[in-house]
PDB file of C-alpha atoms in Angstrom:
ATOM      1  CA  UNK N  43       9.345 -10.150 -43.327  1.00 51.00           C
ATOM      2  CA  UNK N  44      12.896  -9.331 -41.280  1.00 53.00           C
ATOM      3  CA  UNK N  45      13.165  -9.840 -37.944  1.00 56.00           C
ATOM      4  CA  UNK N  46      13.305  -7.402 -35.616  1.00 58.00           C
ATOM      5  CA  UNK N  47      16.352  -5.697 -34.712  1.00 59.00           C
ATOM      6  CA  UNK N  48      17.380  -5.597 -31.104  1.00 61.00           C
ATOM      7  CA  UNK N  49      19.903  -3.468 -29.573  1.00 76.00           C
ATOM      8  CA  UNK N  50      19.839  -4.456 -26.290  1.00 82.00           C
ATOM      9  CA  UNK N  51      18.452  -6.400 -23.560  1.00 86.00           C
ATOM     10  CA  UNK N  52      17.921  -5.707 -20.054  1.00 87.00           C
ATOM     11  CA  UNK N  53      16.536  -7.787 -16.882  1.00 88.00           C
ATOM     12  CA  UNK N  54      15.305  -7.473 -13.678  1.00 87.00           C
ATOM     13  CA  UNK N  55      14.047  -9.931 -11.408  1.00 86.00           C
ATOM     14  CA  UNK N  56      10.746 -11.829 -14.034  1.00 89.00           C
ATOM     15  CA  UNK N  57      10.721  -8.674 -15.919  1.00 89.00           C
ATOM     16  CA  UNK N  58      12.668  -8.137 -19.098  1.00 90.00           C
ATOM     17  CA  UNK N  59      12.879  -5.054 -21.528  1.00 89.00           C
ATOM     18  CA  UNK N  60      13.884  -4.941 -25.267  1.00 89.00           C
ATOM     19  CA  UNK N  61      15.251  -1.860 -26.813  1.00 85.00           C
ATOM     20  CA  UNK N  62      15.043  -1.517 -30.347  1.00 81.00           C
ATOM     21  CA  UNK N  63      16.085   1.471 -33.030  1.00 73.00           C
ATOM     22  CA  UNK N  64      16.808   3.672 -29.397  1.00 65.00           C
ATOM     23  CA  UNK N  65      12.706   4.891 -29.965  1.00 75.00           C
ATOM     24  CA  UNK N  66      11.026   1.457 -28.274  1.00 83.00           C
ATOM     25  CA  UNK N  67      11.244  -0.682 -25.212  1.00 87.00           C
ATOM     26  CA  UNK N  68       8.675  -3.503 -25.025  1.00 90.00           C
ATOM     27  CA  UNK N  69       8.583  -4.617 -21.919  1.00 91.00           C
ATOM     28  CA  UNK N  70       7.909  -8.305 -21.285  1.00 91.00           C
ATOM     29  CA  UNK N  71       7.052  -9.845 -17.659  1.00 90.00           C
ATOM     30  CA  UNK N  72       7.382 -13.806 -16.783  1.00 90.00           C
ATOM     31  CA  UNK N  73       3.669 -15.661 -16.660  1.00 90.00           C
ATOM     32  CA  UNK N  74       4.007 -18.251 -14.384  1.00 91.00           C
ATOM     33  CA  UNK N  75       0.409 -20.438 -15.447  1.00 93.00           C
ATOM     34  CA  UNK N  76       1.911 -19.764 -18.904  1.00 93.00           C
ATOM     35  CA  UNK N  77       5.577 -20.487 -17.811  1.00 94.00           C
ATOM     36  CA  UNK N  78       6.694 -18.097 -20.843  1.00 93.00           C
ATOM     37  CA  UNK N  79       7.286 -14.172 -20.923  1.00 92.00           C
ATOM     38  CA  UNK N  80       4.384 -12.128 -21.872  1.00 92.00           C
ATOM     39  CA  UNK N  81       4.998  -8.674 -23.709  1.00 92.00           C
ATOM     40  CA  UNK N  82       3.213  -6.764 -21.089  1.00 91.00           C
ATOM     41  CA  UNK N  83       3.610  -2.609 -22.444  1.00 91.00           C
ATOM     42  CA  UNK N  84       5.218  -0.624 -25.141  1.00 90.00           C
ATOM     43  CA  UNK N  85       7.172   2.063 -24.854  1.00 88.00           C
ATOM     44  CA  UNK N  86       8.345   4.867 -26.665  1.00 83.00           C
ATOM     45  CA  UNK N  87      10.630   7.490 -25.722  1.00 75.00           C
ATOM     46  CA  UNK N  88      14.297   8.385 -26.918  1.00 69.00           C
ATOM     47  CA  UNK N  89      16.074   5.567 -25.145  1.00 72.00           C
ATOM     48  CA  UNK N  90      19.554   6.560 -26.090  1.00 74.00           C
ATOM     49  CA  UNK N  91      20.876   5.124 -22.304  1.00 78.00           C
ATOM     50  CA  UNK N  92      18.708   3.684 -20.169  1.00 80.00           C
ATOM     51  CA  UNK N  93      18.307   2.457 -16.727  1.00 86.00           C
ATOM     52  CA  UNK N  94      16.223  -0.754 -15.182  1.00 85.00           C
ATOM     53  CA  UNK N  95      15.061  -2.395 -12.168  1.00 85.00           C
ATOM     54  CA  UNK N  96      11.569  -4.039 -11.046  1.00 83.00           C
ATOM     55  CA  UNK N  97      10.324  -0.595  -9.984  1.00 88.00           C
ATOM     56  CA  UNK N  98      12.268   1.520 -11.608  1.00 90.00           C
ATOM     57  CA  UNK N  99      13.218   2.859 -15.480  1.00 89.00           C
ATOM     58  CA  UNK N 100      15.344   5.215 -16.276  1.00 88.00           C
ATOM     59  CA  UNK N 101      15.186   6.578 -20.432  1.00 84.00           C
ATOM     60  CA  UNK N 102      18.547   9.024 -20.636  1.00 79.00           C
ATOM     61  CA  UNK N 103      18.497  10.774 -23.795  1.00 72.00           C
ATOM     62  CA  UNK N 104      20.448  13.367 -26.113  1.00 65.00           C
ATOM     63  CA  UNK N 105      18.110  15.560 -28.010  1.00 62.00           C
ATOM     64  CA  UNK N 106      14.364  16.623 -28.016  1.00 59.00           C
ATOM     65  CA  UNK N 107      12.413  18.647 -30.577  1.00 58.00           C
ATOM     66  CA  UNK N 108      12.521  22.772 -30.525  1.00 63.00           C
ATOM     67  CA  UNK N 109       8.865  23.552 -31.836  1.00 68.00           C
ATOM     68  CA  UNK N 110      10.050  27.677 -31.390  1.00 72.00           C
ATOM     69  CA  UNK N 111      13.409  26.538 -33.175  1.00 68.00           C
ATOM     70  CA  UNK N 112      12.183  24.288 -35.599  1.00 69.00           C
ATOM     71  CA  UNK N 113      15.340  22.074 -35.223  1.00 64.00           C
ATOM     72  CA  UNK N 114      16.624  19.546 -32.710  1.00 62.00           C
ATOM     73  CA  UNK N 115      18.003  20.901 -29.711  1.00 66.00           C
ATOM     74  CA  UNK N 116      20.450  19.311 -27.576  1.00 66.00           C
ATOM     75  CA  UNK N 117      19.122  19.047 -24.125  1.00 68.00           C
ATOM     76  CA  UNK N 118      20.576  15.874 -22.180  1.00 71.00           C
ATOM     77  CA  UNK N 119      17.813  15.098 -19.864  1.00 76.00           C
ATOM     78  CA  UNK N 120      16.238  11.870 -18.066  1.00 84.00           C
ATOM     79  CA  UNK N 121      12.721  10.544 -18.055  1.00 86.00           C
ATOM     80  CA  UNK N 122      11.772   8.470 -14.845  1.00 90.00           C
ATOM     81  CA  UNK N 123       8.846   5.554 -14.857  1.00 91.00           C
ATOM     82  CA  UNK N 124       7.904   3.822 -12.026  1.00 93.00           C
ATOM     83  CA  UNK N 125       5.276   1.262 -11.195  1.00 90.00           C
ATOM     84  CA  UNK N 126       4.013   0.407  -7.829  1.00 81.00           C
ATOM     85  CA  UNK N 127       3.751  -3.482  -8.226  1.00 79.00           C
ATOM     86  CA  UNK N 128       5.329  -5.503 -10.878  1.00 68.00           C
ATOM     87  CA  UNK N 129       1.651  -6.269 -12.052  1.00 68.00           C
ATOM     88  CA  UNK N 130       1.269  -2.947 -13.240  1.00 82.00           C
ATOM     89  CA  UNK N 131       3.146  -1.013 -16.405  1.00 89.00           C
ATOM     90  CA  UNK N 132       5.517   1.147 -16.384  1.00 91.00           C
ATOM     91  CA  UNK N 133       3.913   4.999 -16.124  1.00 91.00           C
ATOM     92  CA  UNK N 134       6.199   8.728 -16.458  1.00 90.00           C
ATOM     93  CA  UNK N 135       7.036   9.502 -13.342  1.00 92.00           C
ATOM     94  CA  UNK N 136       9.444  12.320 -13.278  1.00 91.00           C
ATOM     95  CA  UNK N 137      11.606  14.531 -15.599  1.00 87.00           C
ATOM     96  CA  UNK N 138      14.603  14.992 -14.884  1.00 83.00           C
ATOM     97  CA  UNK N 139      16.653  18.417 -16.955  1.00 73.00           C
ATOM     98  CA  UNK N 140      20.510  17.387 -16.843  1.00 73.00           C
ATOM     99  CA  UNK N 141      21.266  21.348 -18.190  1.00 64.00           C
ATOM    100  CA  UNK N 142      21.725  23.566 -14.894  1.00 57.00           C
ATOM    101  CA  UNK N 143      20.787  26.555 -16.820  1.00 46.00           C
ATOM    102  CA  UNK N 144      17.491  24.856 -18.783  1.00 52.00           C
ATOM    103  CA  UNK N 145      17.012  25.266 -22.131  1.00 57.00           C
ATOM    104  CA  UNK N 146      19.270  23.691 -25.548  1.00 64.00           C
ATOM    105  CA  UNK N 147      22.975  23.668 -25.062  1.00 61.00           C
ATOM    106  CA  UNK N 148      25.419  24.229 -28.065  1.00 58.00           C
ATOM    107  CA  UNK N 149      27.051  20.659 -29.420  1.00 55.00           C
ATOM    108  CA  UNK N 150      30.111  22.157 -29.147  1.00 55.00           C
ATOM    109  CA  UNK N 151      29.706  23.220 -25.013  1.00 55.00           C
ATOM    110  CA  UNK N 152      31.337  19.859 -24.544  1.00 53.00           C
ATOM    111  CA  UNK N 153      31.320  16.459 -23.762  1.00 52.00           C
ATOM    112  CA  UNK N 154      28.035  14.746 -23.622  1.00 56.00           C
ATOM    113  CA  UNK N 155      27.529  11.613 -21.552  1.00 60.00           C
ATOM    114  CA  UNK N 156      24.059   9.696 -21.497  1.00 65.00           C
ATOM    115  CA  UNK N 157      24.576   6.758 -19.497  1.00 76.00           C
ATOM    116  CA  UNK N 158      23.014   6.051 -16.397  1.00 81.00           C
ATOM    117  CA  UNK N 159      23.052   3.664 -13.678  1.00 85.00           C
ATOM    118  CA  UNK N 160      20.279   3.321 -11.184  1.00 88.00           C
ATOM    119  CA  UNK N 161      20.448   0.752  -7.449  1.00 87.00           C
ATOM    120  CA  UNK N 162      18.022   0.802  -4.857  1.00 85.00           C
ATOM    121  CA  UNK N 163      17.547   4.398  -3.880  1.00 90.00           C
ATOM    122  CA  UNK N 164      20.668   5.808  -5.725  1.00 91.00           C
ATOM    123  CA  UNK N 165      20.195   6.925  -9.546  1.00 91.00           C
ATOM    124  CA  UNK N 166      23.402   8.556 -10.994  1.00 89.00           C
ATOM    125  CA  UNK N 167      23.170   9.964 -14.680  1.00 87.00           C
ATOM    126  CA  UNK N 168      25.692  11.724 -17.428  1.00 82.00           C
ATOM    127  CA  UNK N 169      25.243  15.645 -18.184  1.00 76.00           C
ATOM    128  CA  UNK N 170      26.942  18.286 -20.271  1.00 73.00           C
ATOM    129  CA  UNK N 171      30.212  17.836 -18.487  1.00 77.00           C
ATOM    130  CA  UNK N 172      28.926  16.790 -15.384  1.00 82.00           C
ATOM    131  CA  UNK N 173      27.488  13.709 -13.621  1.00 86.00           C
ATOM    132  CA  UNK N 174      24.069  13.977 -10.982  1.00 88.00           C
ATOM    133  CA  UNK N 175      23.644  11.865  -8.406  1.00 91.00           C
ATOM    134  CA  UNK N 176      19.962  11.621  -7.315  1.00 92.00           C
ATOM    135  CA  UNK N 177      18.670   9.898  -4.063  1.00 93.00           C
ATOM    136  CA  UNK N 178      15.220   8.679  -4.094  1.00 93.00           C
ATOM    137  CA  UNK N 179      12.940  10.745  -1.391  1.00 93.00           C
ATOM    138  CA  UNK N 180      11.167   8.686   0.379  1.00 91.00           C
ATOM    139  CA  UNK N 181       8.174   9.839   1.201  1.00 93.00           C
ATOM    140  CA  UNK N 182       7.123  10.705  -2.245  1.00 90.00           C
ATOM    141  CA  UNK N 183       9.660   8.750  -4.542  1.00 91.00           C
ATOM    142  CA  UNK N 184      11.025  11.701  -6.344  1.00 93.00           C
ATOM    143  CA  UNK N 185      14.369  11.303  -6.866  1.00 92.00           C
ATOM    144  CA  UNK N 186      16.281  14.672  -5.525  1.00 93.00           C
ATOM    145  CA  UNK N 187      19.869  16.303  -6.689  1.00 92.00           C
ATOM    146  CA  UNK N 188      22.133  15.135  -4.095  1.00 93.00           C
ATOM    147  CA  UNK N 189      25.749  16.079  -5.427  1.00 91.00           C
ATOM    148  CA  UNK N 190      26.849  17.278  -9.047  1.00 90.00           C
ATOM    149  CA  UNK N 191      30.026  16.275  -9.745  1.00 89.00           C
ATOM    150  CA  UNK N 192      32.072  18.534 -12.791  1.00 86.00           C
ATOM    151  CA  UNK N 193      32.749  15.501 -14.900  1.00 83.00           C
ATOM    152  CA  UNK N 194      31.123  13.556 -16.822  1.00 80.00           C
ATOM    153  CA  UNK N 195      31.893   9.836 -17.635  1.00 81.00           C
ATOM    154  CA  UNK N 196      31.448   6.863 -20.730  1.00 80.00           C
ATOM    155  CA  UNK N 197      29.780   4.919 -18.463  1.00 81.00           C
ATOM    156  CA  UNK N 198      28.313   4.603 -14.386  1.00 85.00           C
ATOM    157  CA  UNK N 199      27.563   1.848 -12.179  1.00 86.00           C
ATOM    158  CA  UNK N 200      25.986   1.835  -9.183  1.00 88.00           C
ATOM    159  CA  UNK N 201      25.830  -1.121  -6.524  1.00 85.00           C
ATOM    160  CA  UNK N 202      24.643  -0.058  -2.621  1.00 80.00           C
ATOM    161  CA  UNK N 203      26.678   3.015  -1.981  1.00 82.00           C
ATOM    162  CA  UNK N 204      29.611   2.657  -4.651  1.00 88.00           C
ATOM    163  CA  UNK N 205      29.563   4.456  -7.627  1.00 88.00           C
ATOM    164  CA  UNK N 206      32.235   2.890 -10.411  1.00 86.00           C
ATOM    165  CA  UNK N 207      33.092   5.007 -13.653  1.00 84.00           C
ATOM    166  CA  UNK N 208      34.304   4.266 -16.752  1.00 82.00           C
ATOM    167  CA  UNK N 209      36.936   7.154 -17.654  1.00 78.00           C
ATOM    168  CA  UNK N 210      37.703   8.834 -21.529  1.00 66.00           C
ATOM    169  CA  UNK N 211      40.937   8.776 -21.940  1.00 67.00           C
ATOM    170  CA  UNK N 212      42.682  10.416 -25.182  1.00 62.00           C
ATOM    171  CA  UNK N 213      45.689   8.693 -25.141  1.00 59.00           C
ATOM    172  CA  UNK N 214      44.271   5.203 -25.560  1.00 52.00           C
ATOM    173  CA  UNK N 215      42.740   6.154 -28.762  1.00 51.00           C
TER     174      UNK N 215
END
């Protein structure tokens, strides 16, 4: 048998998650009477970009399935787990529709940006052309629309208050 194939690797604090083929995430979390990591959950989503912390995952993705078009439809949009102690698994906690109008968008309506970066309260993710910054509420930890800006970027990352993007730029090509 072949070994898996990883993509990437995130951690946070004793937790660590594996993405593999974009459709998994096992999640492993550090056993201290074992003094090893302990696959703890399995997830499956489309986890084109995604997000991490001890509370917090963030699964950005590009497409879903149209059951009234038959086809995929491209619908950038963000799915939100949270757990509420680092015992527990990861469980859906919000959806989050990056199209301000709903519904599929044309692959041709423009530039398409996935990646996400998540700190704290402050959870900033790619859109059709645009980038949405979310601040958590909270009273209920739902994250809320705080500003859209009308750009979108390669790549986000957010540490306290400061937001740093990663730029396309044509002429470097």
């Amino acid at each position: 048998p072949y070994p898996p194939v990883f993509e990437e690797c995130f951690i946070a604090g004793d937790t660590i998650a594996v993405k593999r083929h974009g459709e998994r995430l096992d999640i492993y979390e550090y056993d201290q009477d074992l003094d090893d990591y302990e696959r703890i959950q399995i997830l499956r989503d489309s986890f084109h970009s995604m997000s991490f912390d001890p509370e917090y995952l963030v699964s950005s993705g590009l497409s879903r399935w149209d059951e009234d078009l038959e086809s995929w439809c491209y619908q950038p949009n963000s799915t939100v787990y949270r757990r509420e102690d680092t015992n527990q698994t990861y469980t859906v906690h919000q959806q989050i529709d990056l199209t301000s109008y709903g519904g599929c968008v044309s692959p041709t309506a423009g530039f398409y940006q996935t990646a996400s970066s998540l700190h704290r309260d402050m959870l900033v993710v790619g859109g059709v052309n645009t980038t949405h910054i979310f601040i958590e509420n909270s009273n209920d930890h739902k994250w809320e629309e705080a500003l859209i800006l009308d750009q979108s970027y390669e790549d986000y990352q957010v540490s306290r208050r400061d937001l740093l993007v990663i730029a396309h730029n044509e002429t470097t090509k």
